[in-house]
GROMACS .gro file of C-alpha atoms in nm:
model
  413
    1UNK     CA    1   7.340  -1.689   0.509
    2UNK     CA    2   7.681  -1.698   0.343
    3UNK     CA    3   7.834  -2.040   0.303
    4UNK     CA    4   8.149  -2.114   0.502
    5UNK     CA    5   8.468  -2.000   0.338
    6UNK     CA    6   8.683  -2.282   0.212
    7UNK     CA    7   9.050  -2.270   0.311
    8UNK     CA    8   9.302  -2.162   0.055
    9UNK     CA    9   9.492  -2.466  -0.066
   10UNK     CA   10   9.802  -2.255  -0.108
   11UNK     CA   11   9.810  -2.129   0.250
   12UNK     CA   12  10.103  -2.240   0.465
   13UNK     CA   13  10.052  -2.427   0.787
   14UNK     CA   14  10.284  -2.361   1.078
   15UNK     CA   15  10.515  -2.650   1.160
   16UNK     CA   16  10.407  -2.890   1.424
   17UNK     CA   17  10.721  -2.846   1.622
   18UNK     CA   18  10.656  -2.480   1.711
   19UNK     CA   19  10.518  -2.360   2.047
   20UNK     CA   20  10.212  -2.181   1.896
   21UNK     CA   21   9.886  -2.378   1.919
   22UNK     CA   22   9.759  -2.522   1.599
   23UNK     CA   23   9.443  -2.357   1.459
   24UNK     CA   24   9.201  -2.548   1.240
   25UNK     CA   25   9.159  -2.397   0.893
   26UNK     CA   26   8.782  -2.427   0.921
   27UNK     CA   27   8.776  -2.248   1.255
   28UNK     CA   28   8.999  -1.974   1.118
   29UNK     CA   29   8.772  -1.925   0.819
   30UNK     CA   30   8.464  -1.907   1.042
   31UNK     CA   31   8.631  -1.653   1.269
   32UNK     CA   32   8.727  -1.438   0.973
   33UNK     CA   33   8.374  -1.455   0.839
   34UNK     CA   34   8.226  -1.349   1.174
   35UNK     CA   35   8.466  -1.059   1.202
   36UNK     CA   36   8.384  -0.943   0.851
   37UNK     CA   37   8.011  -0.971   0.925
   38UNK     CA   38   8.043  -0.764   1.244
   39UNK     CA   39   8.233  -0.491   1.064
   40UNK     CA   40   7.992  -0.489   0.772
   41UNK     CA   41   8.255  -0.598   0.523
   42UNK     CA   42   8.197  -0.867   0.265
   43UNK     CA   43   8.299  -1.211   0.383
   44UNK     CA   44   8.434  -1.300   0.036
   45UNK     CA   45   8.682  -1.088  -0.156
   46UNK     CA   46   8.542  -0.875  -0.436
   47UNK     CA   47   8.548  -1.035  -0.777
   48UNK     CA   48   8.476  -0.904  -1.126
   49UNK     CA   49   8.303  -1.229  -1.223
   50UNK     CA   50   8.064  -1.253  -0.926
   51UNK     CA   51   7.828  -0.994  -0.777
   52UNK     CA   52   7.887  -0.875  -0.423
   53UNK     CA   53   7.618  -1.014  -0.191
   54UNK     CA   54   7.404  -0.751  -0.013
   55UNK     CA   55   7.508  -0.653   0.335
   56UNK     CA   56   7.298  -0.748   0.634
   57UNK     CA   57   7.051  -0.485   0.757
   58UNK     CA   58   7.169  -0.300   1.068
   59UNK     CA   59   7.036  -0.435   1.394
   60UNK     CA   60   7.034  -0.795   1.279
   61UNK     CA   61   7.317  -1.012   1.413
   62UNK     CA   62   7.370  -1.375   1.338
   63UNK     CA   63   7.344  -1.628   1.613
   64UNK     CA   64   7.666  -1.744   1.772
   65UNK     CA   65   7.775  -2.088   1.669
   66UNK     CA   66   8.036  -2.321   1.798
   67UNK     CA   67   8.382  -2.263   1.667
   68UNK     CA   68   8.444  -2.629   1.625
   69UNK     CA   69   8.160  -2.707   1.382
   70UNK     CA   70   7.952  -2.501   1.132
   71UNK     CA   71   7.659  -2.745   1.105
   72UNK     CA   72   7.463  -2.577   1.389
   73UNK     CA   73   7.470  -2.245   1.204
   74UNK     CA   74   7.339  -2.399   0.884
   75UNK     CA   75   7.068  -2.594   1.069
   76UNK     CA   76   6.949  -2.276   1.242
   77UNK     CA   77   6.929  -2.103   0.908
   78UNK     CA   78   6.713  -2.381   0.767
   79UNK     CA   79   6.480  -2.371   1.072
   80UNK     CA   80   6.436  -1.996   1.040
   81UNK     CA   81   6.360  -2.031   0.670
   82UNK     CA   82   6.100  -2.297   0.738
   83UNK     CA   83   5.938  -2.084   1.013
   84UNK     CA   84   5.923  -1.781   0.788
   85UNK     CA   85   5.774  -1.991   0.510
   86UNK     CA   86   5.506  -2.124   0.745
   87UNK     CA   87   5.422  -1.768   0.864
   88UNK     CA   88   5.389  -1.646   0.506
   89UNK     CA   89   5.170  -1.945   0.416
   90UNK     CA   90   4.944  -1.881   0.716
   91UNK     CA   91   4.910  -1.511   0.626
   92UNK     CA   92   4.823  -1.603   0.267
   93UNK     CA   93   4.561  -1.850   0.393
   94UNK     CA   94   4.409  -1.583   0.621
   95UNK     CA   95   4.385  -1.338   0.333
   96UNK     CA   96   4.228  -1.595   0.101
   97UNK     CA   97   3.982  -1.726   0.363
   98UNK     CA   98   3.642  -1.548   0.334
   99UNK     CA   99   3.501  -1.383   0.649
  100UNK     CA  100   3.250  -1.587   0.843
  101UNK     CA  101   2.899  -1.466   0.923
  102UNK     CA  102   2.748  -1.442   1.271
  103UNK     CA  103   2.608  -1.795   1.257
  104UNK     CA  104   2.952  -1.938   1.172
  105UNK     CA  105   2.870  -2.007   0.807
  106UNK     CA  106   3.057  -1.837   0.524
  107UNK     CA  107   2.846  -1.570   0.354
  108UNK     CA  108   2.689  -1.627   0.015
  109UNK     CA  109   2.920  -1.467  -0.238
  110UNK     CA  110   2.721  -1.566  -0.547
  111UNK     CA  111   2.635  -1.277  -0.773
  112UNK     CA  112   2.349  -1.262  -1.021
  113UNK     CA  113   2.435  -1.230  -1.385
  114UNK     CA  114   2.456  -0.867  -1.484
  115UNK     CA  115   2.482  -0.752  -1.120
  116UNK     CA  116   2.667  -0.430  -1.059
  117UNK     CA  117   2.982  -0.397  -0.850
  118UNK     CA  118   3.006  -0.411  -0.472
  119UNK     CA  119   2.780  -0.155  -0.299
  120UNK     CA  120   2.561  -0.107  -0.607
  121UNK     CA  121   2.234  -0.270  -0.713
  122UNK     CA  122   2.172  -0.409  -1.056
  123UNK     CA  123   1.916  -0.183  -1.230
  124UNK     CA  124   1.745  -0.494  -1.369
  125UNK     CA  125   1.651  -0.592  -1.012
  126UNK     CA  126   1.479  -0.258  -0.934
  127UNK     CA  127   1.106  -0.237  -1.005
  128UNK     CA  128   0.926   0.099  -0.989
  129UNK     CA  129   0.579   0.054  -0.841
  130UNK     CA  130   0.305   0.309  -0.915
  131UNK     CA  131   0.206   0.553  -0.637
  132UNK     CA  132  -0.093   0.476  -0.416
  133UNK     CA  133  -0.236   0.827  -0.445
  134UNK     CA  134  -0.212   1.095  -0.709
  135UNK     CA  135   0.082   1.324  -0.642
  136UNK     CA  136   0.294   1.062  -0.461
  137UNK     CA  137   0.628   0.940  -0.593
  138UNK     CA  138   0.689   0.596  -0.732
  139UNK     CA  139   0.820   0.331  -0.492
  140UNK     CA  140   1.134   0.145  -0.598
  141UNK     CA  141   1.135  -0.221  -0.495
  142UNK     CA  142   1.455  -0.430  -0.503
  143UNK     CA  143   1.386  -0.798  -0.570
  144UNK     CA  144   1.609  -1.104  -0.546
  145UNK     CA  145   1.632  -1.218  -0.907
  146UNK     CA  146   1.544  -1.108  -1.257
  147UNK     CA  147   1.255  -1.353  -1.300
  148UNK     CA  148   1.069  -1.206  -1.002
  149UNK     CA  149   1.142  -0.855  -1.129
  150UNK     CA  150   1.002  -0.939  -1.471
  151UNK     CA  151   0.682  -1.086  -1.326
  152UNK     CA  152   0.628  -0.782  -1.103
  153UNK     CA  153   0.679  -0.555  -1.405
  154UNK     CA  154   0.412  -0.750  -1.593
  155UNK     CA  155   0.169  -0.702  -1.305
  156UNK     CA  156   0.260  -0.333  -1.289
  157UNK     CA  157   0.205  -0.285  -1.661
  158UNK     CA  158  -0.129  -0.466  -1.638
  159UNK     CA  159  -0.234  -0.248  -1.345
  160UNK     CA  160  -0.135   0.069  -1.529
  161UNK     CA  161  -0.314  -0.047  -1.843
  162UNK     CA  162  -0.624  -0.123  -1.638
  163UNK     CA  163  -0.605   0.217  -1.469
  164UNK     CA  164  -0.575   0.388  -1.806
  165UNK     CA  165  -0.871   0.192  -1.940
  166UNK     CA  166  -1.081   0.279  -1.634
  167UNK     CA  167  -0.987   0.646  -1.656
  168UNK     CA  168  -1.068   0.647  -2.028
  169UNK     CA  169  -1.400   0.475  -1.960
  170UNK     CA  170  -1.487   0.735  -1.695
  171UNK     CA  171  -1.408   1.013  -1.942
  172UNK     CA  172  -1.623   0.848  -2.208
  173UNK     CA  173  -1.911   0.805  -1.962
  174UNK     CA  174  -1.893   1.170  -1.860
  175UNK     CA  175  -1.889   1.291  -2.220
  176UNK     CA  176  -2.174   1.056  -2.307
  177UNK     CA  177  -2.379   1.190  -2.015
  178UNK     CA  178  -2.316   1.547  -2.132
  179UNK     CA  179  -2.424   1.460  -2.487
  180UNK     CA  180  -2.740   1.294  -2.355
  181UNK     CA  181  -2.823   1.604  -2.150
  182UNK     CA  182  -2.776   1.823  -2.458
  183UNK     CA  183  -3.003   1.596  -2.661
  184UNK     CA  184  -3.270   1.612  -2.391
  185UNK     CA  185  -3.233   1.991  -2.369
  186UNK     CA  186  -3.266   2.038  -2.744
  187UNK     CA  187  -3.565   1.807  -2.761
  188UNK     CA  188  -3.744   1.959  -2.460
  189UNK     CA  189  -3.655   2.330  -2.478
  190UNK     CA  190  -3.513   2.414  -2.822
  191UNK     CA  191  -3.585   2.786  -2.794
  192UNK     CA  192  -3.409   2.811  -2.460
  193UNK     CA  193  -3.110   2.616  -2.596
  194UNK     CA  194  -3.076   2.854  -2.891
  195UNK     CA  195  -3.112   3.167  -2.679
  196UNK     CA  196  -2.849   3.049  -2.429
  197UNK     CA  197  -2.596   2.891  -2.663
  198UNK     CA  198  -2.613   3.087  -2.989
  199UNK     CA  199  -2.381   3.393  -2.982
  200UNK     CA  200  -2.548   3.736  -2.987
  201UNK     CA  201  -2.362   3.827  -3.305
  202UNK     CA  202  -2.550   3.565  -3.506
  203UNK     CA  203  -2.880   3.541  -3.317
  204UNK     CA  204  -3.039   3.802  -3.546
  205UNK     CA  205  -2.946   3.609  -3.856
  206UNK     CA  206  -3.086   3.291  -3.703
  207UNK     CA  207  -3.416   3.462  -3.613
  208UNK     CA  208  -3.460   3.621  -3.957
  209UNK     CA  209  -3.372   3.295  -4.128
  210UNK     CA  210  -3.638   3.118  -3.929
  211UNK     CA  211  -3.907   3.385  -3.968
  212UNK     CA  212  -3.865   3.438  -4.340
  213UNK     CA  213  -3.832   3.076  -4.433
  214UNK     CA  214  -4.114   2.994  -4.688
  215UNK     CA  215  -4.298   2.746  -4.469
  216UNK     CA  216  -4.268   2.939  -4.144
  217UNK     CA  217  -4.344   3.289  -4.275
  218UNK     CA  218  -4.700   3.199  -4.380
  219UNK     CA  219  -4.769   3.074  -4.026
  220UNK     CA  220  -4.633   3.371  -3.832
  221UNK     CA  221  -4.696   3.670  -4.059
  222UNK     CA  222  -5.034   3.749  -3.900
  223UNK     CA  223  -4.886   3.742  -3.550
  224UNK     CA  224  -4.597   3.958  -3.661
  225UNK     CA  225  -4.829   4.215  -3.818
  226UNK     CA  226  -5.049   4.230  -3.506
  227UNK     CA  227  -4.745   4.266  -3.278
  228UNK     CA  228  -4.608   4.548  -3.490
  229UNK     CA  229  -4.936   4.740  -3.507
  230UNK     CA  230  -5.059   4.682  -3.149
  231UNK     CA  231  -4.815   4.721  -2.861
  232UNK     CA  232  -5.052   4.549  -2.619
  233UNK     CA  233  -5.077   4.241  -2.842
  234UNK     CA  234  -4.697   4.238  -2.867
  235UNK     CA  235  -4.662   4.225  -2.486
  236UNK     CA  236  -4.922   3.949  -2.467
  237UNK     CA  237  -4.731   3.748  -2.728
  238UNK     CA  238  -4.403   3.796  -2.541
  239UNK     CA  239  -4.564   3.678  -2.215
  240UNK     CA  240  -4.700   3.366  -2.386
  241UNK     CA  241  -4.357   3.281  -2.527
  242UNK     CA  242  -4.191   3.338  -2.188
  243UNK     CA  243  -4.443   3.109  -2.017
  244UNK     CA  244  -4.376   2.838  -2.274
  245UNK     CA  245  -4.000   2.860  -2.215
  246UNK     CA  246  -4.055   2.845  -1.839
  247UNK     CA  247  -4.266   2.533  -1.875
  248UNK     CA  248  -4.003   2.383  -2.103
  249UNK     CA  249  -3.732   2.450  -1.839
  250UNK     CA  250  -3.938   2.278  -1.573
  251UNK     CA  251  -3.993   1.981  -1.800
  252UNK     CA  252  -3.622   1.967  -1.880
  253UNK     CA  253  -3.529   1.974  -1.512
  254UNK     CA  254  -3.771   1.692  -1.434
  255UNK     CA  255  -3.645   1.483  -1.724
  256UNK     CA  256  -3.281   1.529  -1.617
  257UNK     CA  257  -3.361   1.444  -1.256
  258UNK     CA  258  -3.551   1.135  -1.366
  259UNK     CA  259  -3.263   1.021  -1.585
  260UNK     CA  260  -3.013   1.087  -1.304
  261UNK     CA  261  -3.225   0.888  -1.058
  262UNK     CA  262  -3.263   0.603  -1.306
  263UNK     CA  263  -2.887   0.597  -1.362
  264UNK     CA  264  -2.829   0.586  -0.987
  265UNK     CA  265  -3.075   0.298  -0.957
  266UNK     CA  266  -2.896   0.111  -1.235
  267UNK     CA  267  -2.560   0.160  -1.062
  268UNK     CA  268  -2.707   0.041  -0.730
  269UNK     CA  269  -2.850  -0.274  -0.887
  270UNK     CA  270  -2.531  -0.343  -1.084
  271UNK     CA  271  -2.308  -0.308  -0.776
  272UNK     CA  272  -2.543  -0.524  -0.569
  273UNK     CA  273  -2.538  -0.800  -0.831
  274UNK     CA  274  -2.158  -0.787  -0.847
  275UNK     CA  275  -2.143  -0.835  -0.469
  276UNK     CA  276  -2.395  -1.118  -0.469
  277UNK     CA  277  -2.206  -1.331  -0.722
  278UNK     CA  278  -1.910  -1.471  -0.524
  279UNK     CA  279  -1.554  -1.488  -0.653
  280UNK     CA  280  -1.461  -1.851  -0.586
  281UNK     CA  281  -1.255  -2.123  -0.747
  282UNK     CA  282  -1.572  -2.307  -0.844
  283UNK     CA  283  -1.688  -2.021  -1.070
  284UNK     CA  284  -1.462  -1.913  -1.353
  285UNK     CA  285  -1.442  -1.550  -1.462
  286UNK     CA  286  -1.631  -1.623  -1.782
  287UNK     CA  287  -1.907  -1.803  -1.593
  288UNK     CA  288  -1.927  -1.524  -1.336
  289UNK     CA  289  -1.965  -1.255  -1.604
  290UNK     CA  290  -2.239  -1.459  -1.771
  291UNK     CA  291  -2.429  -1.490  -1.441
  292UNK     CA  292  -2.395  -1.116  -1.377
  293UNK     CA  293  -2.529  -1.028  -1.723
  294UNK     CA  294  -2.824  -1.265  -1.678
  295UNK     CA  295  -2.912  -1.113  -1.340
  296UNK     CA  296  -2.883  -0.756  -1.474
  297UNK     CA  297  -3.121  -0.834  -1.761
  298UNK     CA  298  -3.367  -1.003  -1.524
  299UNK     CA  299  -3.357  -0.705  -1.285
  300UNK     CA  300  -3.421  -0.458  -1.568
  301UNK     CA  301  -3.718  -0.662  -1.694
  302UNK     CA  302  -3.869  -0.691  -1.345
  303UNK     CA  303  -3.836  -0.318  -1.276
  304UNK     CA  304  -3.992  -0.230  -1.612
  305UNK     CA  305  -4.280  -0.479  -1.598
  306UNK     CA  306  -4.376  -0.412  -1.236
  307UNK     CA  307  -4.310  -0.040  -1.273
  308UNK     CA  308  -4.099  -0.023  -0.961
  309UNK     CA  309  -4.030   0.343  -0.889
  310UNK     CA  310  -3.748   0.295  -0.639
  311UNK     CA  311  -3.529  -0.003  -0.559
  312UNK     CA  312  -3.346  -0.043  -0.229
  313UNK     CA  313  -3.033  -0.250  -0.204
  314UNK     CA  314  -3.207  -0.509   0.015
  315UNK     CA  315  -3.474  -0.554  -0.254
  316UNK     CA  316  -3.228  -0.688  -0.512
  317UNK     CA  317  -3.180  -1.043  -0.372
  318UNK     CA  318  -3.557  -1.074  -0.315
  319UNK     CA  319  -3.630  -0.957  -0.668
  320UNK     CA  320  -3.374  -1.200  -0.817
  321UNK     CA  321  -3.426  -1.496  -0.583
  322UNK     CA  322  -3.534  -1.735  -0.861
  323UNK     CA  323  -3.247  -1.640  -1.089
  324UNK     CA  324  -2.997  -1.674  -0.803
  325UNK     CA  325  -3.118  -2.026  -0.724
  326UNK     CA  326  -3.096  -2.117  -1.091
  327UNK     CA  327  -2.732  -2.004  -1.090
  328UNK     CA  328  -2.657  -2.212  -0.779
  329UNK     CA  329  -2.638  -1.916  -0.539
  330UNK     CA  330  -2.825  -1.910  -0.209
  331UNK     CA  331  -3.037  -1.589  -0.192
  332UNK     CA  332  -2.977  -1.563   0.185
  333UNK     CA  333  -2.601  -1.584   0.138
  334UNK     CA  334  -2.629  -1.326  -0.141
  335UNK     CA  335  -2.821  -1.091   0.090
  336UNK     CA  336  -2.554  -1.129   0.358
  337UNK     CA  337  -2.282  -1.058   0.100
  338UNK     CA  338  -2.438  -0.717   0.028
  339UNK     CA  339  -2.350  -0.598   0.379
  340UNK     CA  340  -2.066  -0.836   0.454
  341UNK     CA  341  -2.066  -1.136   0.681
  342UNK     CA  342  -2.224  -1.028   1.012
  343UNK     CA  343  -1.987  -1.253   1.207
  344UNK     CA  344  -1.686  -1.072   1.062
  345UNK     CA  345  -1.814  -0.721   1.124
  346UNK     CA  346  -1.712  -0.552   1.448
  347UNK     CA  347  -2.001  -0.464   1.671
  348UNK     CA  348  -2.105  -0.420   2.028
  349UNK     CA  349  -2.073  -0.714   2.256
  350UNK     CA  350  -2.405  -0.858   2.365
  351UNK     CA  351  -2.502  -0.741   2.709
  352UNK     CA  352  -2.456  -0.994   2.981
  353UNK     CA  353  -2.784  -1.141   3.091
  354UNK     CA  354  -2.879  -1.086   3.449
  355UNK     CA  355  -2.857  -1.416   3.632
  356UNK     CA  356  -3.186  -1.566   3.735
  357UNK     CA  357  -3.254  -1.550   4.109
  358UNK     CA  358  -3.215  -1.872   4.298
  359UNK     CA  359  -3.491  -2.044   4.488
  360UNK     CA  360  -3.356  -1.920   4.820
  361UNK     CA  361  -3.346  -1.560   4.693
  362UNK     CA  362  -3.706  -1.581   4.571
  363UNK     CA  363  -3.818  -1.724   4.906
  364UNK     CA  364  -3.636  -1.450   5.099
  365UNK     CA  365  -3.793  -1.178   4.883
  366UNK     CA  366  -4.139  -1.325   4.935
  367UNK     CA  367  -4.096  -1.334   5.312
  368UNK     CA  368  -3.973  -0.973   5.307
  369UNK     CA  369  -4.284  -0.861   5.122
  370UNK     CA  370  -4.505  -1.050   5.368
  371UNK     CA  371  -4.339  -0.883   5.666
  372UNK     CA  372  -4.377  -0.538   5.510
  373UNK     CA  373  -4.745  -0.599   5.440
  374UNK     CA  374  -4.811  -0.727   5.791
  375UNK     CA  375  -4.641  -0.429   5.959
  376UNK     CA  376  -4.825  -0.165   5.754
  377UNK     CA  377  -5.157  -0.054   5.907
  378UNK     CA  378  -5.465  -0.016   5.692
  379UNK     CA  379  -5.446   0.306   5.492
  380UNK     CA  380  -5.073   0.340   5.561
  381UNK     CA  381  -4.969   0.253   5.211
  382UNK     CA  382  -5.017   0.457   4.897
  383UNK     CA  383  -5.266   0.742   4.927
  384UNK     CA  384  -5.612   0.667   4.804
  385UNK     CA  385  -5.640   0.984   4.599
  386UNK     CA  386  -5.411   1.231   4.429
  387UNK     CA  387  -5.196   1.471   4.626
  388UNK     CA  388  -5.384   1.784   4.717
  389UNK     CA  389  -5.221   2.115   4.627
  390UNK     CA  390  -5.172   2.380   4.894
  391UNK     CA  391  -5.423   2.658   4.892
  392UNK     CA  392  -5.328   2.956   4.680
  393UNK     CA  393  -5.082   2.759   4.457
  394UNK     CA  394  -5.178   2.678   4.100
  395UNK     CA  395  -5.077   2.375   3.898
  396UNK     CA  396  -4.846   2.585   3.677
  397UNK     CA  397  -4.665   2.710   3.987
  398UNK     CA  398  -4.618   2.354   4.108
  399UNK     CA  399  -4.470   2.255   3.769
  400UNK     CA  400  -4.239   2.554   3.786
  401UNK     CA  401  -4.129   2.451   4.134
  402UNK     CA  402  -4.062   2.097   4.013
  403UNK     CA  403  -3.857   2.222   3.719
  404UNK     CA  404  -3.649   2.455   3.936
  405UNK     CA  405  -3.601   2.246   4.251
  406UNK     CA  406  -3.681   1.894   4.142
  407UNK     CA  407  -3.963   1.650   4.183
  408UNK     CA  408  -3.890   1.611   4.554
  409UNK     CA  409  -3.993   1.969   4.619
  410UNK     CA  410  -4.321   1.902   4.439
  411UNK     CA  411  -4.390   1.603   4.664
  412UNK     CA  412  -4.290   1.791   4.977
  413UNK     CA  413  -3.972   1.589   5.042
   0.00000   0.00000   0.00000
């Protein structure tokens, strides 16, 4: 708001003796200022030393004030300035105030160190979990802080390392089993192994090398000469060799089956022992492994000494009862652990027992039987002998009739 214009000290004032009314210099200056404001002209004359104040925006008109005094206009200007300042302060406070959550509490605006911008997740808080089944994708888990993420990664790495060790152990066991089978094959049926595994391109060299070796040639030269000279003797020799290879194959098959059965028995006993030794806070891992090794050795000795051909899973706690007691394990609890706790296994509900008849019911049934006996004439009950068949109908025909039409037709009902 432009300050009131001061009167010009050099302006002339009309004499007091004239008929024109006297106008106050202040009122005249205010009137001139209002007129200049309405017309959009500057209220002060242009000057080279001072800048021209900006004109009021169109549509805004100053409030009317009294012509006698300019204090009301200045007071209104101060009130408007204070109101505008309060509005601006309130708007700034609203912008700076954080939005409240549904429960009336301001949301947590704390950000972890290293966290990404708004709408993004810090990669350090994402943990990739291994898939449950082969062929599935990894599962990404977002945790709250970096310490939890690091601990989960340690567990994940331990699980993966354990999985790799188990897979490697399975591969080693398979290769070891194959090597053992080859050793048994070579020891039981060497001729069959050579004939099936040596390439045809070198089998002749192998045969000649064996036949003409110094020690072997002296033993087989007579048989070779007879086989060359007599065709019949050659066929007999071939049949004998074929029978030997057949017997060797049968022996090999039996040996492999026996070894496979023994391995299955060992796995059964080992798994049963692992189930019988509980995993509790009172038994450390080292102590538990020592107990398991002791029980496995005792089971192997018992099976070997008593020549047990086949072991069932329920035989293991009976066979190791003494060793289990020595280790502080109840054999009965160990036997229940093999099949799980019966109380925790789902099963059929026990059938409801039929309620026992009361004394009145028993008395009423007895009286009913007495009345039935008294009303039946002698010979009116069950027939004394078997039912006689009609003449001309055999027993087979009666059975056929019963099968087709039921037992009632057989009894004549």
